[in-house]
Amino acid sequence: MQKYIRFADSLSAWFGKAFGWLIILMTIGMSYEVMVRYLFNRPTPWALDISFIMYGTLFMMGGAYTLSRGGHVRGDFLYRLWSDRTQARVDLALYILFFFPGILALIFAGWKYAGRSWSYGEVSVNSPAGIPIYQFKTVIVAAGILLFLQGIAQVMRCILCLRTGAWPPLDWDVEETETILMQKTTEEKPHGPA
């Protein structure tokens, strides 16, 4: 199980970080659009579509990475009060009842959606530039597959937690601001009588 978890985490991290570079391309593209629109009064017909496509791709392809790092939104105000085993039981049930059916629906519906788009060479109807978008609809399927693979790793984490009573450690490369502030607060408090 540990080997698969490491594989899935590495795969998710690679895709998440690789597609994270789209932020720089989006910034350059939108900066260019603002410059030519407001300084030269010559807006581009493609900038808005390209920014939507890149943002959507970044959002979709970063989902598995975020899941591998425990970054998705949950009801932490209750969840963090539970024991590790209770958390694992609830997570396992939610993965089986909701996560996997939803992700499988995303993959199969996305497959049909992308296939239809590829069949007629779909272009964006929102701009006069006619940006081709069929290749970007394939991202729905790719993101679904990555999420499915990472979901299997998360289920394995739940099983390991149920066996041992403690969560296996997550890979770490970013830290929530809330966690950093709590650590600073804890470090600054005086220990013992003054």
Coordinates of N, CA and C in Angstrom, one line a residue:
M1 N 0.8 -1.2 0.0 CA 0.0 0.0 0.0 C 0.9 1.3 0.0
Q2 N 1.9 1.2 0.8 CA 2.8 2.4 0.9 C 3.4 2.7 -0.5
K3 N 3.7 1.7 -1.2 CA 4.4 1.9 -2.5 C 3.4 2.6 -3.5
Y4 N 2.1 2.1 -3.5 CA 1.1 2.8 -4.3 C 0.9 4.2 -3.9
I5 N 0.8 4.4 -2.6 CA 0.5 5.8 -2.1 C 1.6 6.7 -2.6
R6 N 2.9 6.3 -2.5 CA 4.0 7.1 -2.9 C 3.9 7.4 -4.4
F7 N 3.5 6.3 -5.2 CA 3.4 6.5 -6.6 C 2.3 7.5 -7.0
A8 N 1.1 7.4 -6.4 CA 0.0 8.3 -6.6 C 0.4 9.7 -6.2
D9 N 1.0 9.8 -5.0 CA 1.4 11.2 -4.6 C 2.4 11.8 -5.5
S10 N 3.3 11.0 -6.0 CA 4.4 11.6 -6.9 C 3.7 12.0 -8.2
L11 N 2.8 11.1 -8.8 CA 2.2 11.4 -10.0 C 1.3 12.7 -9.9
S12 N 0.6 12.8 -8.8 CA -0.3 14.0 -8.6 C 0.6 15.2 -8.5
A13 N 1.7 15.1 -7.7 CA 2.6 16.2 -7.5 C 3.2 16.7 -8.8
W14 N 3.6 15.7 -9.6 CA 4.2 16.1 -10.9 C 3.3 16.9 -11.8
F15 N 2.0 16.3 -11.9 CA 1.1 17.0 -12.8 C 0.6 18.4 -12.2
G16 N 0.4 18.4 -10.9 CA 0.0 19.6 -10.2 C 1.1 20.7 -10.4
K17 N 2.3 20.4 -10.2 CA 3.4 21.4 -10.3 C 3.6 21.8 -11.8
A18 N 3.6 20.8 -12.7 CA 3.8 21.1 -14.1 C 2.7 22.1 -14.6
F19 N 1.4 21.8 -14.3 CA 0.3 22.6 -14.7 C 0.3 23.9 -13.9
G20 N 0.9 24.0 -12.8 CA 1.0 25.2 -12.0 C 1.7 26.4 -12.8
W21 N 2.6 26.0 -13.7 CA 3.2 27.0 -14.5 C 2.3 27.8 -15.4
L22 N 1.0 27.3 -15.6 CA 0.1 28.0 -16.3 C -0.3 29.4 -15.7
I23 N 0.0 29.5 -14.4 CA -0.2 30.8 -13.8 C 0.6 31.9 -14.4
I24 N 1.9 31.6 -14.7 CA 2.8 32.5 -15.3 C 2.3 32.9 -16.7
L25 N 1.9 31.8 -17.5 CA 1.4 32.1 -18.8 C 0.1 33.0 -18.8
M26 N -0.7 32.7 -17.8 CA -2.0 33.5 -17.7 C -1.6 34.9 -17.4
T27 N -0.7 35.1 -16.5 CA -0.3 36.5 -16.1 C 0.3 37.2 -17.3
I28 N 1.2 36.6 -18.0 CA 1.7 37.2 -19.2 C 0.7 37.5 -20.2
G29 N -0.2 36.6 -20.5 CA -1.3 36.8 -21.5 C -2.2 37.9 -21.1
M30 N -2.6 37.9 -19.8 CA -3.6 39.0 -19.4 C -2.9 40.3 -19.3
S31 N -1.6 40.4 -18.9 CA -0.9 41.6 -18.9 C -0.7 42.2 -20.3
Y32 N -0.5 41.3 -21.3 CA -0.4 41.7 -22.7 C -1.7 42.3 -23.1
E33 N -2.8 41.6 -22.8 CA -4.1 42.1 -23.2 C -4.5 43.4 -22.6
V34 N -4.2 43.6 -21.3 CA -4.4 44.9 -20.6 C -3.6 46.0 -21.3
M35 N -2.3 45.7 -21.6 CA -1.5 46.7 -22.2 C -2.0 47.1 -23.6
V36 N -2.3 46.2 -24.5 CA -2.7 46.5 -25.8 C -4.1 47.1 -25.8
R37 N -5.0 46.7 -24.9 CA -6.3 47.2 -24.8 C -6.3 48.7 -24.3
Y38 N -5.6 49.0 -23.3 CA -5.7 50.3 -22.7 C -4.7 51.3 -23.1
L39 N -3.5 50.8 -23.6 CA -2.5 51.7 -24.1 C -2.6 52.0 -25.6
F40 N -3.0 51.0 -26.3 CA -3.0 51.1 -27.8 C -4.4 51.0 -28.4
N41 N -5.4 50.8 -27.5 CA -6.8 50.6 -27.9 C -7.0 49.6 -29.0
R42 N -6.3 48.4 -28.8 CA -6.3 47.3 -29.8 C -6.5 46.0 -29.1
P43 N -7.7 45.8 -28.5 CA -7.9 44.5 -27.7 C -7.7 43.3 -28.6
T44 N -7.3 42.2 -28.0 CA -7.1 41.0 -28.8 C -8.4 40.2 -28.7
P45 N -8.7 39.4 -29.8 CA -10.0 38.6 -29.7 C -9.8 37.3 -29.0
W46 N -8.6 36.9 -28.6 CA -8.3 35.6 -28.1 C -7.9 35.6 -26.6
A47 N -7.6 36.7 -26.0 CA -7.1 36.7 -24.6 C -8.0 36.1 -23.6
L48 N -9.3 36.5 -23.6 CA -10.2 36.1 -22.6 C -10.4 34.5 -22.7
D49 N -10.6 34.0 -23.9 CA -10.7 32.6 -24.1 C -9.5 31.8 -23.6
I50 N -8.4 32.3 -23.9 CA -7.1 31.6 -23.5 C -7.0 31.6 -22.0
S51 N -7.3 32.8 -21.4 CA -7.3 32.8 -19.9 C -8.2 31.8 -19.3
F52 N -9.5 31.7 -19.8 CA -10.4 30.8 -19.3 C -9.9 29.3 -19.5
I53 N -9.4 29.0 -20.6 CA -8.9 27.7 -20.9 C -7.7 27.3 -19.9
M54 N -6.8 28.3 -19.8 CA -5.7 28.0 -18.9 C -6.1 27.9 -17.4
Y55 N -7.0 28.7 -17.0 CA -7.4 28.7 -15.6 C -8.2 27.4 -15.4
G56 N -9.1 27.0 -16.3 CA -9.8 25.7 -16.2 C -8.9 24.5 -16.1
T57 N -7.9 24.5 -17.0 CA -6.9 23.5 -17.1 C -6.1 23.4 -15.7
L58 N -5.7 24.5 -15.3 CA -4.9 24.6 -14.0 C -5.8 24.0 -12.9
F59 N -7.0 24.5 -12.8 CA -7.9 24.1 -11.7 C -8.2 22.6 -11.8
M60 N -8.5 22.1 -13.0 CA -8.8 20.6 -13.1 C -7.6 19.8 -12.8
M61 N -6.4 20.1 -13.4 CA -5.2 19.3 -13.3 C -4.6 19.4 -11.9
G62 N -5.0 20.4 -11.1 CA -4.4 20.5 -9.8 C -5.2 19.8 -8.7
G63 N -6.4 19.3 -9.1 CA -7.3 18.6 -8.1 C -6.6 17.4 -7.4
A64 N -6.0 16.6 -8.1 CA -5.4 15.4 -7.5 C -4.2 15.8 -6.6
Y65 N -3.4 16.8 -7.1 CA -2.3 17.3 -6.2 C -2.9 17.8 -4.9
T66 N -3.9 18.6 -5.0 CA -4.5 19.2 -3.8 C -5.0 18.1 -2.9
L67 N -5.7 17.0 -3.5 CA -6.2 15.9 -2.7 C -5.0 15.2 -2.0
S68 N -3.9 15.0 -2.7 CA -2.7 14.3 -2.1 C -2.1 15.0 -0.9
R69 N -2.3 16.3 -0.9 CA -1.8 17.2 0.2 C -2.8 17.5 1.3
G70 N -4.0 16.9 1.2 CA -5.0 17.2 2.2 C -5.6 18.6 2.1
G71 N -5.6 19.2 0.9 CA -5.9 20.6 0.8 C -7.4 20.9 0.4
H72 N -8.2 19.9 0.2 CA -9.6 20.1 -0.2 C -10.4 20.6 1.0
V73 N -11.4 21.3 0.7 CA -12.3 21.8 1.8 C -13.1 20.7 2.5
R74 N -13.2 20.8 3.8 CA -14.0 19.8 4.5 C -14.5 20.6 5.8
G75 N -15.4 19.9 6.5 CA -15.9 20.5 7.7 C -14.9 20.3 8.9
D76 N -13.8 21.0 8.8 CA -12.7 20.8 9.8 C -13.1 21.2 11.2
F77 N -14.1 22.0 11.4 CA -14.6 22.4 12.7 C -15.1 21.2 13.5
L78 N -15.6 20.2 12.8 CA -16.0 18.9 13.5 C -14.9 17.9 13.3
Y79 N -14.4 17.8 12.1 CA -13.5 16.7 11.7 C -12.3 16.6 12.6
R80 N -11.7 17.8 12.9 CA -10.4 17.8 13.6 C -10.6 17.4 15.1
L81 N -11.9 17.4 15.6 CA -12.1 17.0 17.0 C -12.2 15.5 17.1
W82 N -12.4 14.8 16.0 CA -12.5 13.3 16.1 C -11.2 12.6 16.2
S83 N -11.2 11.4 16.6 CA -9.9 10.6 16.7 C -9.5 10.2 15.2
D84 N -8.3 9.9 15.0 CA -7.8 9.5 13.7 C -8.6 8.3 13.1
R85 N -8.9 7.4 13.9 CA -9.7 6.2 13.4 C -11.1 6.6 13.0
T86 N -11.8 7.5 13.7 CA -13.1 8.0 13.4 C -13.0 8.8 12.1
Q87 N -12.0 9.6 12.0 CA -11.8 10.4 10.7 C -11.6 9.4 9.5
A88 N -10.8 8.4 9.7 CA -10.6 7.4 8.7 C -11.9 6.7 8.3
R89 N -12.7 6.3 9.3 CA -14.0 5.6 9.0 C -14.9 6.5 8.1
V90 N -15.0 7.8 8.6 CA -15.8 8.7 7.8 C -15.3 9.0 6.4
D91 N -14.0 9.2 6.3 CA -13.4 9.4 5.0 C -13.6 8.2 4.1
L92 N -13.4 7.0 4.6 CA -13.5 5.8 3.8 C -15.0 5.7 3.3
A93 N -15.9 5.9 4.2 CA -17.3 5.9 3.7 C -17.7 6.9 2.7
L94 N -17.1 8.2 2.9 CA -17.4 9.2 1.9 C -16.7 9.0 0.6
Y95 N -15.5 8.4 0.6 CA -14.9 8.1 -0.7 C -15.7 7.0 -1.5
I96 N -16.2 6.0 -0.8 CA -16.9 5.0 -1.4 C -18.3 5.4 -1.9
L97 N -19.0 6.2 -1.0 CA -20.4 6.6 -1.4 C -20.5 7.8 -2.3
F98 N -19.5 8.7 -2.2 CA -19.7 9.9 -3.0 C -18.5 10.2 -4.0
F99 N -17.3 10.1 -3.5 CA -16.1 10.4 -4.3 C -16.0 9.6 -5.6
F100 N -15.9 8.3 -5.4 CA -15.7 7.4 -6.6 C -16.8 7.5 -7.6
P101 N -18.1 7.4 -7.1 CA -19.2 7.6 -8.1 C -19.1 8.9 -8.9
G102 N -18.8 10.0 -8.1 CA -18.7 11.3 -8.8 C -17.6 11.4 -9.8
I103 N -16.4 10.8 -9.4 CA -15.3 10.8 -10.3 C -15.5 9.9 -11.5
L104 N -16.1 8.8 -11.3 CA -16.4 7.9 -12.5 C -17.4 8.6 -13.4
A105 N -18.4 9.3 -12.9 CA -19.3 10.0 -13.7 C -18.5 11.1 -14.5
L106 N -17.6 11.8 -13.8 CA -16.8 12.8 -14.5 C -16.0 12.2 -15.7
I107 N -15.4 11.1 -15.4 CA -14.6 10.4 -16.5 C -15.4 10.0 -17.6
F108 N -16.5 9.3 -17.4 CA -17.3 8.8 -18.5 C -18.1 9.9 -19.2
A109 N -18.6 10.8 -18.5 CA -19.3 12.0 -19.2 C -18.3 12.8 -19.9
G110 N -17.1 13.0 -19.3 CA -16.1 13.8 -19.9 C -15.6 13.2 -21.2
W111 N -15.5 11.8 -21.2 CA -15.1 11.1 -22.4 C -16.0 11.3 -23.5
K112 N -17.3 11.2 -23.3 CA -18.3 11.5 -24.3 C -18.2 12.9 -24.8
Y113 N -18.1 13.8 -23.8 CA -18.1 15.3 -24.1 C -16.9 15.6 -25.0
A114 N -15.7 15.1 -24.6 CA -14.5 15.4 -25.3 C -14.5 14.7 -26.7
G115 N -15.0 13.5 -26.8 CA -15.1 12.8 -28.0 C -16.0 13.5 -29.0
R116 N -17.1 14.0 -28.6 CA -18.0 14.8 -29.4 C -17.3 16.0 -29.9
S117 N -16.6 16.7 -29.0 CA -15.9 17.9 -29.3 C -14.8 17.7 -30.4
W118 N -14.0 16.6 -30.2 CA -13.0 16.3 -31.2 C -13.6 15.9 -32.5
S119 N -14.8 15.3 -32.5 CA -15.3 14.8 -33.8 C -15.7 15.9 -34.8
Y120 N -16.0 17.1 -34.2 CA -16.3 18.2 -35.1 C -15.4 19.4 -35.0
G121 N -14.3 19.2 -34.3 CA -13.3 20.3 -34.2 C -13.8 21.5 -33.5
E122 N -14.4 21.4 -32.4 CA -15.1 22.5 -31.7 C -14.2 23.7 -31.5
V123 N -14.8 24.8 -31.7 CA -14.1 26.1 -31.4 C -14.9 26.9 -30.5
S124 N -14.3 27.9 -29.8 CA -15.0 28.7 -28.9 C -16.0 29.6 -29.6
V125 N -17.2 29.7 -29.1 CA -18.2 30.5 -29.6 C -18.2 31.9 -28.9
N126 N -17.4 32.1 -27.9 CA -17.4 33.3 -27.1 C -16.5 34.4 -27.7
S127 N -15.7 34.1 -28.7 CA -14.8 35.1 -29.2 C -14.8 35.0 -30.7
P128 N -14.5 36.1 -31.4 CA -14.4 36.1 -32.8 C -13.2 35.3 -33.3
A129 N -12.2 35.0 -32.5 CA -11.0 34.4 -32.9 C -11.2 32.9 -33.2
G130 N -12.3 32.3 -32.7 CA -12.6 30.9 -33.0 C -11.5 30.0 -32.5
I131 N -11.1 30.2 -31.2 CA -10.0 29.4 -30.6 C -10.5 27.9 -30.5
P132 N -9.7 27.0 -31.0 CA -10.0 25.6 -30.9 C -10.0 25.2 -29.4
I133 N -11.1 24.5 -29.0 CA -11.1 24.1 -27.6 C -11.3 22.6 -27.4
Y134 N -11.4 21.8 -28.5 CA -11.6 20.4 -28.3 C -10.5 19.7 -27.6
Q135 N -9.3 20.1 -27.8 CA -8.1 19.5 -27.1 C -8.2 19.7 -25.6
F136 N -8.7 20.9 -25.2 CA -8.8 21.2 -23.8 C -9.9 20.5 -23.1
K137 N -10.9 20.0 -23.8 CA -12.0 19.2 -23.2 C -11.5 17.9 -22.8
T138 N -10.4 17.4 -23.3 CA -9.8 16.2 -22.9 C -9.2 16.3 -21.5
V139 N -9.0 17.5 -21.0 CA -8.5 17.7 -19.7 C -9.5 17.2 -18.7
I140 N -10.8 17.2 -19.0 CA -11.8 16.7 -18.0 C -11.5 15.2 -17.7
V141 N -11.2 14.5 -18.8 CA -11.0 13.0 -18.6 C -9.7 12.8 -17.9
A142 N -8.6 13.5 -18.3 CA -7.3 13.4 -17.7 C -7.4 13.7 -16.2
A143 N -8.0 14.8 -15.8 CA -8.2 15.2 -14.4 C -9.0 14.2 -13.6
G144 N -10.0 13.6 -14.3 CA -10.8 12.6 -13.6 C -10.0 11.3 -13.3
I145 N -9.1 10.9 -14.3 CA -8.3 9.7 -14.1 C -7.3 10.0 -13.0
L146 N -6.7 11.2 -13.0 CA -5.7 11.5 -11.9 C -6.4 11.5 -10.5
L147 N -7.6 12.1 -10.4 CA -8.3 12.1 -9.2 C -8.7 10.7 -8.8
F148 N -9.1 9.8 -9.7 CA -9.4 8.4 -9.4 C -8.2 7.7 -8.8
L149 N -7.0 7.9 -9.4 CA -5.8 7.2 -8.9 C -5.4 7.7 -7.6
Q150 N -5.6 9.0 -7.4 CA -5.2 9.6 -6.1 C -6.3 9.2 -5.0
G151 N -7.5 9.0 -5.4 CA -8.6 8.6 -4.5 C -8.3 7.2 -4.0
I152 N -7.7 6.3 -4.8 CA -7.3 5.0 -4.4 C -6.3 5.1 -3.3
A153 N -5.3 6.0 -3.5 CA -4.3 6.2 -2.5 C -4.9 6.7 -1.2
Q154 N -5.9 7.6 -1.3 CA -6.5 8.1 -0.1 C -7.3 7.0 0.7
V155 N -7.9 6.1 -0.1 CA -8.6 4.9 0.6 C -7.5 4.1 1.3
M156 N -6.4 3.9 0.7 CA -5.3 3.1 1.3 C -4.8 3.8 2.6
R157 N -4.8 5.1 2.5 CA -4.4 5.9 3.8 C -5.4 5.6 4.9
C158 N -6.7 5.6 4.5 CA -7.7 5.3 5.5 C -7.6 3.9 6.1
I159 N -7.3 3.0 5.3 CA -7.1 1.6 5.7 C -5.9 1.5 6.7
L160 N -4.8 2.2 6.3 CA -3.6 2.2 7.1 C -3.9 2.8 8.5
C161 N -4.7 3.9 8.4 CA -5.0 4.6 9.7 C -5.9 3.7 10.6
L162 N -6.9 3.0 10.0 CA -7.7 2.1 10.8 C -6.9 1.0 11.4
R163 N -5.9 0.6 10.7 CA -5.0 -0.5 11.3 C -4.1 0.0 12.4
T164 N -3.5 1.2 12.2 CA -2.5 1.6 13.1 C -3.0 2.7 14.1
G165 N -4.1 3.3 13.8 CA -4.6 4.3 14.7 C -4.0 5.7 14.5
A166 N -3.2 5.9 13.4 CA -2.6 7.2 13.1 C -2.5 7.3 11.6
W167 N -2.7 8.5 11.1 CA -2.6 8.8 9.7 C -1.2 8.7 9.2
P168 N -1.0 8.0 8.1 CA 0.4 8.1 7.5 C 0.7 9.5 7.1
P169 N 1.9 9.9 7.2 CA 2.3 11.3 6.9 C 2.1 11.6 5.4
L170 N 1.6 12.9 5.2 CA 1.4 13.4 3.9 C 2.7 14.0 3.4
D171 N 3.0 14.0 2.1 CA 4.1 14.7 1.6 C 3.8 16.2 1.8
W172 N 4.9 16.9 2.1 CA 4.7 18.3 2.5 C 5.5 19.2 1.5
D173 N 4.9 20.2 1.0 CA 5.7 21.2 0.2 C 5.0 22.6 0.3
V174 N 3.9 22.6 0.9 CA 3.2 23.9 1.2 C 2.6 23.8 2.5
E175 N 2.3 25.0 3.1 CA 1.7 25.0 4.5 C 0.6 26.0 4.5
E176 N -0.5 25.6 5.1 CA -1.6 26.5 5.3 C -1.2 27.7 6.2
T177 N -1.7 28.9 5.9 CA -1.4 30.1 6.7 C -1.9 29.9 8.1
E178 N -3.0 29.3 8.2 CA -3.6 29.0 9.6 C -2.7 28.2 10.4
T179 N -2.1 27.1 9.8 CA -1.1 26.2 10.5 C 0.1 27.0 11.0
I180 N 0.6 27.8 10.1 CA 1.8 28.6 10.4 C 1.6 29.6 11.6
L181 N 0.4 30.2 11.5 CA 0.1 31.2 12.6 C -0.1 30.5 13.9
M182 N -0.8 29.3 13.9 CA -1.0 28.5 15.1 C 0.4 28.1 15.7
Q183 N 1.3 27.7 14.8 CA 2.7 27.3 15.3 C 3.4 28.5 15.9
K184 N 3.3 29.6 15.3 CA 3.9 30.8 15.9 C 3.3 31.2 17.2
T185 N 2.0 31.1 17.3 CA 1.3 31.4 18.6 C 1.8 30.5 19.7
T186 N 1.9 29.2 19.3 CA 2.3 28.2 20.3 C 3.8 28.4 20.8
E187 N 4.6 28.8 19.8 CA 6.0 29.1 20.1 C 6.2 30.3 21.0
E188 N 5.3 31.3 20.8 CA 5.5 32.6 21.5 C 4.9 32.5 23.0
K189 N 4.1 31.6 23.3 CA 3.5 31.5 24.6 C 4.6 31.1 25.6
P190 N 4.6 31.8 26.7 CA 5.6 31.4 27.8 C 5.2 30.0 28.4
H191 N 6.2 29.2 28.6 CA 6.0 27.9 29.2 C 6.3 27.9 30.7
G192 N 5.4 27.7 31.6 CA 5.7 27.7 33.0 C 5.5 29.0 33.6
P193 N 5.7 29.1 35.0 CA 5.5 30.4 35.7 C 6.7 31.3 35.4
A194 N 6.3 32.6 35.4 CA 7.3 33.6 35.1 C 8.0 34.1 36.4

